[in-house]
CSV table of C-alpha atoms in Angstrom, one decimal:
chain,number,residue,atom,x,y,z
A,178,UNK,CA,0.0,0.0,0.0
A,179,UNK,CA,1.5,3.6,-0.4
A,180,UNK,CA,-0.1,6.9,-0.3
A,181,UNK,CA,1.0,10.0,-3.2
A,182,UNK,CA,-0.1,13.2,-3.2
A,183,UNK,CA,0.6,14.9,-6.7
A,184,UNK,CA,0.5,18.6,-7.7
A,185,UNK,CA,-0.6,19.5,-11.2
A,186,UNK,CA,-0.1,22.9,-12.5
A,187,UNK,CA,-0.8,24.7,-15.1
A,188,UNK,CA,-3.5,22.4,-16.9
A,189,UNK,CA,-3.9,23.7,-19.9
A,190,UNK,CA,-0.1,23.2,-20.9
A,191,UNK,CA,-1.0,19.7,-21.4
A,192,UNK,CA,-2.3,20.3,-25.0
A,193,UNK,CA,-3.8,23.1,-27.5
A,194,UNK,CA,-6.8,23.9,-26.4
A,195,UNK,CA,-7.5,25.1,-29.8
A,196,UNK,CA,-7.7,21.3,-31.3
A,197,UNK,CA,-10.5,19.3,-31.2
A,198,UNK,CA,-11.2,17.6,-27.6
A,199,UNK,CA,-7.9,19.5,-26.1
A,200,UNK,CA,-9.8,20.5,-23.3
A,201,UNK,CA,-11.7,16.8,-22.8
A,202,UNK,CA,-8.0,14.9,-22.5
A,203,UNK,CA,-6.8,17.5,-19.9
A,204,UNK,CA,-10.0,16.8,-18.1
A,205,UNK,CA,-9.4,13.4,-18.7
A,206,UNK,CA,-6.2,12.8,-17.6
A,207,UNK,CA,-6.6,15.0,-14.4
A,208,UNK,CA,-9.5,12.7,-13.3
A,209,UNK,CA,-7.6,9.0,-14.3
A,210,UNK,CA,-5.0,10.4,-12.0
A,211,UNK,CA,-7.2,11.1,-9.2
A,212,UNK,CA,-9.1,7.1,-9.9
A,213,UNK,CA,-6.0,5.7,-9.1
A,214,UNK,CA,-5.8,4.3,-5.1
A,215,UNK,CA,-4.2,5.6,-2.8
A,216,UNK,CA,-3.7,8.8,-4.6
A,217,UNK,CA,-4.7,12.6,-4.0
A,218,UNK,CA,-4.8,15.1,-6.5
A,219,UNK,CA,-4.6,18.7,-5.9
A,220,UNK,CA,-4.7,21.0,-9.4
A,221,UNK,CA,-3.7,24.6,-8.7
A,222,UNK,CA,-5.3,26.6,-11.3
A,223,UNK,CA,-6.6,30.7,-11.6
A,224,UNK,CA,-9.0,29.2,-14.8
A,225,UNK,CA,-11.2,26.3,-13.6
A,226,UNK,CA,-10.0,23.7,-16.2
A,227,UNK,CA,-12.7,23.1,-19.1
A,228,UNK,CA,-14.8,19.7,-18.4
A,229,UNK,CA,-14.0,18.5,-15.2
A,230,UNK,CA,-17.1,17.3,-13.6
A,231,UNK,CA,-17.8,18.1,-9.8
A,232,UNK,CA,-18.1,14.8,-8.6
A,233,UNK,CA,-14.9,13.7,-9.8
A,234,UNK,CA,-13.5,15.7,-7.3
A,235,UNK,CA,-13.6,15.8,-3.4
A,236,UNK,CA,-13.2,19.8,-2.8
A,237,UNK,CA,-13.5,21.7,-5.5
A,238,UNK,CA,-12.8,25.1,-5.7
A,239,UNK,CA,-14.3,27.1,-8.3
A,240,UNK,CA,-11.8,30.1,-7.8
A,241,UNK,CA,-8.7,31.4,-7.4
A,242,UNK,CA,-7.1,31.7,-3.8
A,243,UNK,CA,-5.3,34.8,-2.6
A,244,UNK,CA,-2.0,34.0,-0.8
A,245,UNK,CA,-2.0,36.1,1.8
A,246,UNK,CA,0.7,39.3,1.3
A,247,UNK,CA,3.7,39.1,4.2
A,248,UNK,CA,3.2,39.9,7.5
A,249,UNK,CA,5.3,42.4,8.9
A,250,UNK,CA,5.0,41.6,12.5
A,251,UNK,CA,5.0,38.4,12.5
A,252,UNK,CA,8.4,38.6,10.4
A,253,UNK,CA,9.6,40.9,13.1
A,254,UNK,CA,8.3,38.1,15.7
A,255,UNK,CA,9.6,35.0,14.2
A,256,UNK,CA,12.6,35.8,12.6
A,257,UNK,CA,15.4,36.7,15.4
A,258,UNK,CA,17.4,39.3,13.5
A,259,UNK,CA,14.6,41.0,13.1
A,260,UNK,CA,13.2,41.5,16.5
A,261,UNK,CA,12.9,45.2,18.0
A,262,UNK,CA,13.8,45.1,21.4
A,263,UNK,CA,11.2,47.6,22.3
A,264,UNK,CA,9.1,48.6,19.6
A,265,UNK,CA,6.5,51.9,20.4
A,266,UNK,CA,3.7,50.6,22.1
A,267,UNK,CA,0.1,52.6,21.3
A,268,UNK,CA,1.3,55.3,24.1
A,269,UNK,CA,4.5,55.9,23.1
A,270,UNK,CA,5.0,59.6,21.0
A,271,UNK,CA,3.3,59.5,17.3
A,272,UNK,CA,6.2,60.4,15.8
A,273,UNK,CA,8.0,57.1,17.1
A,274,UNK,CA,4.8,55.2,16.0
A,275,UNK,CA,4.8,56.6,12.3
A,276,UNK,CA,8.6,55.6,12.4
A,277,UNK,CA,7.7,51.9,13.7
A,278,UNK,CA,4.9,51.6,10.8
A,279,UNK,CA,7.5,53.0,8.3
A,280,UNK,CA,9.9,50.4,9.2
A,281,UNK,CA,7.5,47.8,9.0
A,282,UNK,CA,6.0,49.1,5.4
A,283,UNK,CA,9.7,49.6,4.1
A,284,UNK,CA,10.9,45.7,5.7
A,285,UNK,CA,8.2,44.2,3.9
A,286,UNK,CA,8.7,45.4,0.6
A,287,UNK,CA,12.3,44.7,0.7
A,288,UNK,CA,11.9,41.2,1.5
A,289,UNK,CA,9.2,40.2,-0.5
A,290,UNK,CA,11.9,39.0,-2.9
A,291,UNK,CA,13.8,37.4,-0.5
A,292,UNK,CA,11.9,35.4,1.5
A,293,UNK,CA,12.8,32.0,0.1
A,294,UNK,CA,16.1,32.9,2.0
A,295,UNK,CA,14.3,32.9,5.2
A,296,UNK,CA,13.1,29.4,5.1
A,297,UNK,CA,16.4,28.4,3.9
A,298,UNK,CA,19.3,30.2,6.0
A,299,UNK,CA,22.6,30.6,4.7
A,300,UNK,CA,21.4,30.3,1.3
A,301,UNK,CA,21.2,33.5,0.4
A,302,UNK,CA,24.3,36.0,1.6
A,303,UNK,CA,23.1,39.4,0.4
A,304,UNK,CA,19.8,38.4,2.7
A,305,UNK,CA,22.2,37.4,5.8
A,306,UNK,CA,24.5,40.6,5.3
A,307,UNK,CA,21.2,42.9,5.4
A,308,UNK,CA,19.6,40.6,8.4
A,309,UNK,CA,23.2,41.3,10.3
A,310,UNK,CA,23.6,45.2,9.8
A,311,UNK,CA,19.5,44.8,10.7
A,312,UNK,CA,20.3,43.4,13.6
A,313,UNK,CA,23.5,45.5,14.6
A,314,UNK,CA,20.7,49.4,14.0
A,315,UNK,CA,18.3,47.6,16.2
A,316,UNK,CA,20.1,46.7,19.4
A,317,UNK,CA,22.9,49.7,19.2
A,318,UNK,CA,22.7,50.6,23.0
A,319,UNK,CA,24.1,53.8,23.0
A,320,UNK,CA,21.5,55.3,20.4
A,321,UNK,CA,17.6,56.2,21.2
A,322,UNK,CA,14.5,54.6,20.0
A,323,UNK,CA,14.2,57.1,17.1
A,324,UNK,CA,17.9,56.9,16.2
A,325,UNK,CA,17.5,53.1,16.0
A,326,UNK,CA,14.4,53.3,14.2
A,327,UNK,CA,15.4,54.9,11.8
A,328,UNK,CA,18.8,53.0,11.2
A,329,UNK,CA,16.5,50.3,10.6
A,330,UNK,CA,14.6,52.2,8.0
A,331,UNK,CA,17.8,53.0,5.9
A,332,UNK,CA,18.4,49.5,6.2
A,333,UNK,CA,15.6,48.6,4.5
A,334,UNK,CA,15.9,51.3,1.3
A,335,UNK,CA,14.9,49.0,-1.7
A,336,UNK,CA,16.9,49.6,-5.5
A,337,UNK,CA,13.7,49.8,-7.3
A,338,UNK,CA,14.2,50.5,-11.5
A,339,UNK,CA,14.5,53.7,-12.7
A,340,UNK,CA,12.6,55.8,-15.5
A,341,UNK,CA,15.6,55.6,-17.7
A,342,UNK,CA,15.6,51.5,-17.1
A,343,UNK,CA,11.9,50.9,-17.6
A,344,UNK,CA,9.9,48.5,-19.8
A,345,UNK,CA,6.9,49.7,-21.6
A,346,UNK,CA,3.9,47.3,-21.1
A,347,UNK,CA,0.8,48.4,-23.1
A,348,UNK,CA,-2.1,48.4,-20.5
A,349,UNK,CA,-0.3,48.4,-17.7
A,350,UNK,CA,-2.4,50.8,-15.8
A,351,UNK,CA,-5.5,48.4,-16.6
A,352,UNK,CA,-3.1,45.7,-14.4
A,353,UNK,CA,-2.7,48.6,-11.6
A,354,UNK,CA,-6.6,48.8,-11.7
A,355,UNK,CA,-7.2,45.1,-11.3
A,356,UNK,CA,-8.3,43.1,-14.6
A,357,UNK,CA,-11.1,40.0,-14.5
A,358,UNK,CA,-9.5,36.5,-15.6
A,359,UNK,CA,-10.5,34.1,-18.4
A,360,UNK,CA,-11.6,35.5,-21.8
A,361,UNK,CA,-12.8,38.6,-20.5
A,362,UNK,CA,-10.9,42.0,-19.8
A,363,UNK,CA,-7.5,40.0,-19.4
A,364,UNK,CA,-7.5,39.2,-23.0
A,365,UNK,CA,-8.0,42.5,-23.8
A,366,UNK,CA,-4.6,43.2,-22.6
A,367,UNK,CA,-2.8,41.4,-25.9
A,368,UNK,CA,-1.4,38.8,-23.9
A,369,UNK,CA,-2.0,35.5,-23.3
A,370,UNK,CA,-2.6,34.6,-19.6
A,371,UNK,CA,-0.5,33.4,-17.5
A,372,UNK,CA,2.6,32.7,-19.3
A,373,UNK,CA,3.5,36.0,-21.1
A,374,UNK,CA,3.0,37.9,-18.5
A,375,UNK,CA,5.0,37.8,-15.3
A,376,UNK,CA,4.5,38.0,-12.1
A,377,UNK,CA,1.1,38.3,-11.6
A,378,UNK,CA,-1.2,38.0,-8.4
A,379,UNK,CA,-4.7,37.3,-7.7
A,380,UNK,CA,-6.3,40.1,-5.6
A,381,UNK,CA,-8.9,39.3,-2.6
A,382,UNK,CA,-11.8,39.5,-5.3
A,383,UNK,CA,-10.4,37.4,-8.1
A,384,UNK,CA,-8.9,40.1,-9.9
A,385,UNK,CA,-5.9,39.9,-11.2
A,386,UNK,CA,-2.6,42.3,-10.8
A,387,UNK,CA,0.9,42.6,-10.7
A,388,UNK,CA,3.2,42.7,-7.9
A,389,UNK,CA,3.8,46.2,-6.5
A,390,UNK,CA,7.5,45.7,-7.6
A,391,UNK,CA,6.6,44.3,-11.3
A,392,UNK,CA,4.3,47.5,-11.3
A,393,UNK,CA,6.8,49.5,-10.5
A,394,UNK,CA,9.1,48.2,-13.2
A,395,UNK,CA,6.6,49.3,-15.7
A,396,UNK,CA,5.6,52.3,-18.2
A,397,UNK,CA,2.3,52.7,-19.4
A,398,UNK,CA,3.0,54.5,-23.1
A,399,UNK,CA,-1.2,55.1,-23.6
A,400,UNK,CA,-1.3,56.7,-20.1
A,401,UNK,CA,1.2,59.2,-18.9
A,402,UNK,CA,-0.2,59.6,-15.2
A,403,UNK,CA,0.5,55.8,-14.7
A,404,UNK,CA,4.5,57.0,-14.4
A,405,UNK,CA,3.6,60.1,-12.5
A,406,UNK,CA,1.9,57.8,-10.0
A,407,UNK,CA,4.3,55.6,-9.5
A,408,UNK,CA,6.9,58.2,-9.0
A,409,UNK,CA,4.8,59.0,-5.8
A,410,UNK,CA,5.4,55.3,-4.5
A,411,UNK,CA,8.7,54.6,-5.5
A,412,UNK,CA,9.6,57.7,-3.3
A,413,UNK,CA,8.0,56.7,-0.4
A,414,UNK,CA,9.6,53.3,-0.8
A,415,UNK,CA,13.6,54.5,-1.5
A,416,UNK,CA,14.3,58.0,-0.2
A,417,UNK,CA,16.7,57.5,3.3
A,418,UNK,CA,15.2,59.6,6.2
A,419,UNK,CA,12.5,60.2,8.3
A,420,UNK,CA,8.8,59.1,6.8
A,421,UNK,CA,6.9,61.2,9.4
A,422,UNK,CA,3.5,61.9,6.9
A,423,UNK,CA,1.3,59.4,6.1
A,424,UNK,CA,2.4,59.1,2.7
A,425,UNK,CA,1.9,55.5,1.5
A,426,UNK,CA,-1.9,55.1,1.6
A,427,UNK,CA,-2.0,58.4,-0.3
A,428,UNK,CA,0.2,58.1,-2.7
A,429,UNK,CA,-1.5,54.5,-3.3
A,430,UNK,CA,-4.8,56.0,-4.2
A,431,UNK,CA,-3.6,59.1,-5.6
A,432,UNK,CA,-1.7,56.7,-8.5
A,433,UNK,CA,-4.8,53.9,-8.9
A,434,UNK,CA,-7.3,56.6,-8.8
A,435,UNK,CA,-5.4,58.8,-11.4
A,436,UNK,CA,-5.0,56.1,-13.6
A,437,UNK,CA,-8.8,54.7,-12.9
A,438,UNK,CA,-9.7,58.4,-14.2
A,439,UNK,CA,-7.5,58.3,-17.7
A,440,UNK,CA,-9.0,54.9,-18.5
A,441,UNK,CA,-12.5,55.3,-18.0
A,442,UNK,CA,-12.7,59.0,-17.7
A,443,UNK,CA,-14.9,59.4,-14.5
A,444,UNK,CA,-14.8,58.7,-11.0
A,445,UNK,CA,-17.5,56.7,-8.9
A,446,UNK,CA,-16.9,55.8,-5.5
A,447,UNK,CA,-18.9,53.0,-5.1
A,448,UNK,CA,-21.8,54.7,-3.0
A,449,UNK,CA,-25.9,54.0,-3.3
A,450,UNK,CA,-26.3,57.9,-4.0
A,451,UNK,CA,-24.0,60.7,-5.0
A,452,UNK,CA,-22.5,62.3,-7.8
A,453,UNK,CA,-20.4,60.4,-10.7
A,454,UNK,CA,-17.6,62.6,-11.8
A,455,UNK,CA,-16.4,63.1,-15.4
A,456,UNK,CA,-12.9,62.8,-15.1
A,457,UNK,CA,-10.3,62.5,-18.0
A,458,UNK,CA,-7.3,62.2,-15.7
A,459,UNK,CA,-5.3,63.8,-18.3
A,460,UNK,CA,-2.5,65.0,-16.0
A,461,UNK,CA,-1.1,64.0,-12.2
A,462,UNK,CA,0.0,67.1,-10.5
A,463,UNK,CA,1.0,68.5,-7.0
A,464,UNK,CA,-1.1,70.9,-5.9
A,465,UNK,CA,-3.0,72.9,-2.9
A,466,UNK,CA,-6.4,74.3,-2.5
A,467,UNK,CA,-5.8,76.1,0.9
A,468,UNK,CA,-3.2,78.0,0.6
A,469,UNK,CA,-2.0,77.8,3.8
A,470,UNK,CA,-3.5,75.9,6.7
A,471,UNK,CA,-6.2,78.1,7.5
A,472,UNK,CA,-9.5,76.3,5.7
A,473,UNK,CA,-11.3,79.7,5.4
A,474,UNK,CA,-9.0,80.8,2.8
A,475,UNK,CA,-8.9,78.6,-0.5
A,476,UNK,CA,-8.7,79.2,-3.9
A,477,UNK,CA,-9.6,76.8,-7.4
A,478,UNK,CA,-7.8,79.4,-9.6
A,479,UNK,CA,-5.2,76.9,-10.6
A,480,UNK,CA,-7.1,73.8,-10.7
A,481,UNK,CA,-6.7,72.8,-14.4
A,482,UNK,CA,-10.5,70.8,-15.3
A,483,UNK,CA,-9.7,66.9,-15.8
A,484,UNK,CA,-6.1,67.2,-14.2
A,485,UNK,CA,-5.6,65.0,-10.7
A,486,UNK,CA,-3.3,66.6,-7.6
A,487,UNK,CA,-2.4,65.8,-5.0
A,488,UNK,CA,-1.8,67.9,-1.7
A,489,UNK,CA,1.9,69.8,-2.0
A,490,UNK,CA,2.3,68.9,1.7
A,491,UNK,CA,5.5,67.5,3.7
A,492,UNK,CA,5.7,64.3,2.8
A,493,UNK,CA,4.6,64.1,-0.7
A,494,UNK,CA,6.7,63.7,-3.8
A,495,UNK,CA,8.2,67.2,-5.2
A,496,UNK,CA,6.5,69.0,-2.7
A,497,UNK,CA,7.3,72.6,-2.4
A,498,UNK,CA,5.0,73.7,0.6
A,499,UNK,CA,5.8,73.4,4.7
A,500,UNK,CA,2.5,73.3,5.6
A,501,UNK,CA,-0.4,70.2,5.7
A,502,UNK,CA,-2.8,70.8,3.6
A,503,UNK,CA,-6.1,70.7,5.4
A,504,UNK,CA,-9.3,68.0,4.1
A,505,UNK,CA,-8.1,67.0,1.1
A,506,UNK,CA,-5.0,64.6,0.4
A,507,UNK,CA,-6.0,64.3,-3.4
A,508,UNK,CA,-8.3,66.7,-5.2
A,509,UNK,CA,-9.7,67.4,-9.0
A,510,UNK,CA,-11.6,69.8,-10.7
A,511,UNK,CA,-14.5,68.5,-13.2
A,512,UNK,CA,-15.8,70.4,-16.5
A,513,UNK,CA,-18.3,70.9,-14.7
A,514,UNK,CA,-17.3,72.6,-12.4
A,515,UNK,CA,-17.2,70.7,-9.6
A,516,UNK,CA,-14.5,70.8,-7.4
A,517,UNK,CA,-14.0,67.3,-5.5
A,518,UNK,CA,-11.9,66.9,-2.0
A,519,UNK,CA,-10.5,63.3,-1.3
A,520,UNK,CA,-9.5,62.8,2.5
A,521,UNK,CA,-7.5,59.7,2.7
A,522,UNK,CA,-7.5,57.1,6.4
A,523,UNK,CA,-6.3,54.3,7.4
A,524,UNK,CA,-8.3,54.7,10.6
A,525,UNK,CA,-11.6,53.6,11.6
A,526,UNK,CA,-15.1,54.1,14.1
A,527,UNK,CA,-15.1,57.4,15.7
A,528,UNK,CA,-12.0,58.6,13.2
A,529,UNK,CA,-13.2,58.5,10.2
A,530,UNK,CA,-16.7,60.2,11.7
A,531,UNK,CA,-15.6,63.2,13.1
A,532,UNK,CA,-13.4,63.4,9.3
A,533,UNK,CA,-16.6,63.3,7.7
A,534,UNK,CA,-17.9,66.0,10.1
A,535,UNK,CA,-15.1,68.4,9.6
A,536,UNK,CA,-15.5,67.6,6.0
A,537,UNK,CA,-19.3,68.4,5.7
A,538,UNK,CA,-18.8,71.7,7.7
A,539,UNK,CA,-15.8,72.9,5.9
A,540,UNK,CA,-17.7,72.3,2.4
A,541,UNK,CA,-20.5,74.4,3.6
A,542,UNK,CA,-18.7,77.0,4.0
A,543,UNK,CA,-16.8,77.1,1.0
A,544,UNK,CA,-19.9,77.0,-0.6
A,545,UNK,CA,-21.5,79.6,1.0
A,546,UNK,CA,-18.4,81.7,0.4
A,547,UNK,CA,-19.0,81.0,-3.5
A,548,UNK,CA,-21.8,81.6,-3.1
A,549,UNK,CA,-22.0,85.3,-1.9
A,550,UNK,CA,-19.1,86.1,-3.3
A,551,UNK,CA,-16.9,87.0,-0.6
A,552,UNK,CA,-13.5,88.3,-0.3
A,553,UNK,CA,-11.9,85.4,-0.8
A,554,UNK,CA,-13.1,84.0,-3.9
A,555,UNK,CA,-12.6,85.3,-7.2
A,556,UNK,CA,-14.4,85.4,-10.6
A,557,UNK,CA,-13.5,82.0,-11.5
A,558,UNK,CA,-15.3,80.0,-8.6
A,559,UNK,CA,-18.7,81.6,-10.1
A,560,UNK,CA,-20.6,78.4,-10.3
A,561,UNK,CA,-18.2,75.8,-8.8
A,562,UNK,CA,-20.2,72.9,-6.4
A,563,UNK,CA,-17.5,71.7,-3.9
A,564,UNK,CA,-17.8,67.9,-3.1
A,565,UNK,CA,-16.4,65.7,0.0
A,566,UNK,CA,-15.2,62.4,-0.1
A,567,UNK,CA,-13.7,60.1,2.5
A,568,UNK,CA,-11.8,56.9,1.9
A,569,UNK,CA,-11.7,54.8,4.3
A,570,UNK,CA,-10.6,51.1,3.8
A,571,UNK,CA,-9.9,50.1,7.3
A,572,UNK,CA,-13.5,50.8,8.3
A,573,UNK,CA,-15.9,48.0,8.3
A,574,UNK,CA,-19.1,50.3,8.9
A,575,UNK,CA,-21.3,50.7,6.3
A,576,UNK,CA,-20.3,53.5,3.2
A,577,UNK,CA,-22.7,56.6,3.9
A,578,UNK,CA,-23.3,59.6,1.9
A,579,UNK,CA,-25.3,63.1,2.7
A,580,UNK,CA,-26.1,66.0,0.6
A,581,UNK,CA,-26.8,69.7,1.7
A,582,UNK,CA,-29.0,71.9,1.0
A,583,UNK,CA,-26.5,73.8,-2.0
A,584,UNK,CA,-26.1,69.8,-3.3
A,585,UNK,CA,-22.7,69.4,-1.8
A,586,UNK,CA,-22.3,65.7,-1.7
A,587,UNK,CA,-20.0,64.3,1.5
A,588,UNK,CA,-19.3,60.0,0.7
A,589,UNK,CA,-17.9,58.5,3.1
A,590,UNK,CA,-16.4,54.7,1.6
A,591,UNK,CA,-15.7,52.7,3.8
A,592,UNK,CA,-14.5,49.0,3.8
A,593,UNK,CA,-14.3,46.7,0.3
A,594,UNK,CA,-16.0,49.2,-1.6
A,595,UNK,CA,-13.2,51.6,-0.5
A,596,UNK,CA,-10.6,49.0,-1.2
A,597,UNK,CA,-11.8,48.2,-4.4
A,598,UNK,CA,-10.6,51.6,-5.2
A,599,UNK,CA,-7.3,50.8,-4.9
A,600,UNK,CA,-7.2,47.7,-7.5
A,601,UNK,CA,-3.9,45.6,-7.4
A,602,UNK,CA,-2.1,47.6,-4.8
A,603,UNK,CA,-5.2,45.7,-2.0
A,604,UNK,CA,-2.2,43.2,-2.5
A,605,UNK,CA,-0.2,45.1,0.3
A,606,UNK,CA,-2.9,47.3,2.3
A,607,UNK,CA,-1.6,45.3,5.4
A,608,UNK,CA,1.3,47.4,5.3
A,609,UNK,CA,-0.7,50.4,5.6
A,610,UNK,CA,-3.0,49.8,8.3
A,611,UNK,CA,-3.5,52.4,11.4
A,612,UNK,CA,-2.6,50.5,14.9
A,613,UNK,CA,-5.2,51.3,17.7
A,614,UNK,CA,-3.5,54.5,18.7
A,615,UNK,CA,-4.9,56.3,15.5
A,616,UNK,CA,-0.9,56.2,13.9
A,617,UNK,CA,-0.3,54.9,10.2
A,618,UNK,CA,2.5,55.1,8.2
């Protein structure tokens, strides 16, 4: 007696599917296999295979899996070079907190390539160099929690391809968005699924997507803003120093939602009511409504209609400003005339509430400024609306939305309709997540 287990892959390698019964004989074969005693078949697939009946098989799944994306503190748990003596706990100073999620967004993304040398030590010496001068930042006794922390972070800066080194990819940005498997929008992409193109994942909703570092690698040639978004990223992911600003989640969305803009020229955020916004995402620019920090003073005279920014705040790629930019971390201006404010969390409950709050008062009053035609607004906001939205992935409430009595719409999405929104980059929204104390990186 004997007992095999055997793992088939890639099913439809075993014949063109083009010629007459190709799909029957995979079918076929896959099922004799599984007759046999004493044997189990598993069949890894992301396209269920053509013919194979149901009760042929003892668990079928009729979907692709996920594998879940690394977990940064388990990582930092398990692996002992890894381990912070005393990481910030949720009282510690929010500056040491934003450095402790930094280091934990910027560890993961280094390793993800790596990790085969961390179930098999000593295999892999550029991993055991960087795991030792890990090591050597974190328990440095003469140097503070900050200092530390940040030794850590430089530690961690990732070599990620360069303009200059780039490869086109036609459709790229539909990739970025999240494409649908099988015959449908991935064929539409002029390659042949999954062997022309590399490195792909499946999303939590059976999408499909690159990694973020195959992503990065690549140039959309239809879409300019795809490479102005991912300038955002790669900066957040390879500049040395301090990431203080909760830049990641932002410059997440601002790059998925500039590119969801240039390919299907409006934006909908995925709420029962509410406005959808024609939106040509011509253009991905830095940007600021409020001048300065004080939200009574504001001004639309440079928003260019169809063109995406995103807040020139501390933190941000090619920023020029010192101040935050208050309400809005990403921001557009329709044909319309609509102006639309994008406030970006990765918080949740009572959060994410009062945002919506300070949102909804703040929009009255610019309208009502607009509307009488104060001091502070010129010729050119005649006639602008001013809309409010919040996104809010981490929150597992229900998405709301509330209009005024101008018709200012305030959307608050929350949850997997918020996620959605961020199409192949959900692959890594683990990294981004606030901890109880309200800090995110």
């Amino acid at each position: 007696d004997f007992y095999a287990l055997i793992h088939l892959d890639e099913h439809r390698k075993m014949c063109d599917r083009e010629v007459r019964n190709g799909a029957a004989f995979s079918a076929g074969a896959m099922q004799a296999i599984a007759d046999m005693s004493g044997v189990v078949v598993v069949a890894t697939y992301t396209a269920p295979p053509d013919g194979l009946l149901p009760e042929r098989s003892s668990g079928t799944c009729r979907g692709p899996v996920a594998l879940p994306p690394l977990d940064p503190i388990k990582l930092i748990a398990d692996v002992p070079e890894l381990k912070f003596p005393d990481p910030p706990g949720p009282e510690a100073a929010l500056f040491l907190r934003r450095l402790w999620g930094t280091l934990q967004f910027r560890l993961i993304f280094y390793l993800q390539e790596r990790v085969n040398g961390l179930h098999l030590r000593g295999s892999d010496d550029n991993l055991e160099g960087f795991l030792k001068a890990y090591h050597q930042a974190a328990t440095t006794s003469n140097s503070s929690k900050a200092d530390r922390l940040r030794a850590c972070i430089d530690c961690c800066v990732s070599t990620i391809s360069t303009q200059d080194d780039e490869e086109k990819m036609h459709n790229v940005s539909r990739l970025l968005r999240g494409v649908k498997d099988g015959n449908g929008e991935l064929g539409t992409l002029g390659y042949h699924f999954p062997r022309q193109v590399n490195d792909l994942v499946v999303l939590p909703d059976g999408r499909i997507s690159g990694s973020l570092r195959m992503l990065l690698a690549k140039l959309d040639p239809e879409l300019p803003v795809y490479a102005v978004g991912a300038q955002g990223m790669k900066w957040v992911l390879t500049k040395n120093g301090d990431l203080l600003s909760r830049t990641p989640l932002e410059e997440a969305y601002t790059w998925t939602l500039a590119c969801r803009a240039a390919i299907n020229e409006v934006l909908a955020f995925n709420v029962r009511k509410g406005p959808v916004f024609s939106i040509k995402g011509t253009d991905l620019k830095c940007g600021r409504i409020f001048p300065r920090q004080d939200k009574k003073v504001f001004t639309f005279d440079q928003l260019v209609p169809d063109v995406i920014y995103y807040a020139d705040e501390p933190g941000r790629v090619n920023a020029t400003c010192h101040d935050s930019h208050p309400r809005a971390d990403i921001f557009f201006r329709t044909t319309k005339d609509e102006v639309v404010l994008i406030d970006i969390t990765g918080s949740g409950g009572k959060n994410v509430a009062k945002k919506e709050q300070k949102l909804f008062e703040v929009l009255g009053e610019m309208q009502t400024d607009i509307d009488k035609d104060l001091g502070n607004t010129s010729e050119i906001h005649h006639g602008v609306t001013v809309h409010g939205v919040v996104l809010a992935p981490f929150d597992m409430e229900e998405s709301t939305e509330q209009e005024t009595d101008s018709g200012n719409w305030v959307m608050v999405v929350r949850g997997e309709k918020a996620r959605e929104l961020l199409g192949g980059l959900t692959q890594v929204l683990r990294w981004f997540e606030e901890n109880d104390s309200g800090a995110s990186v």
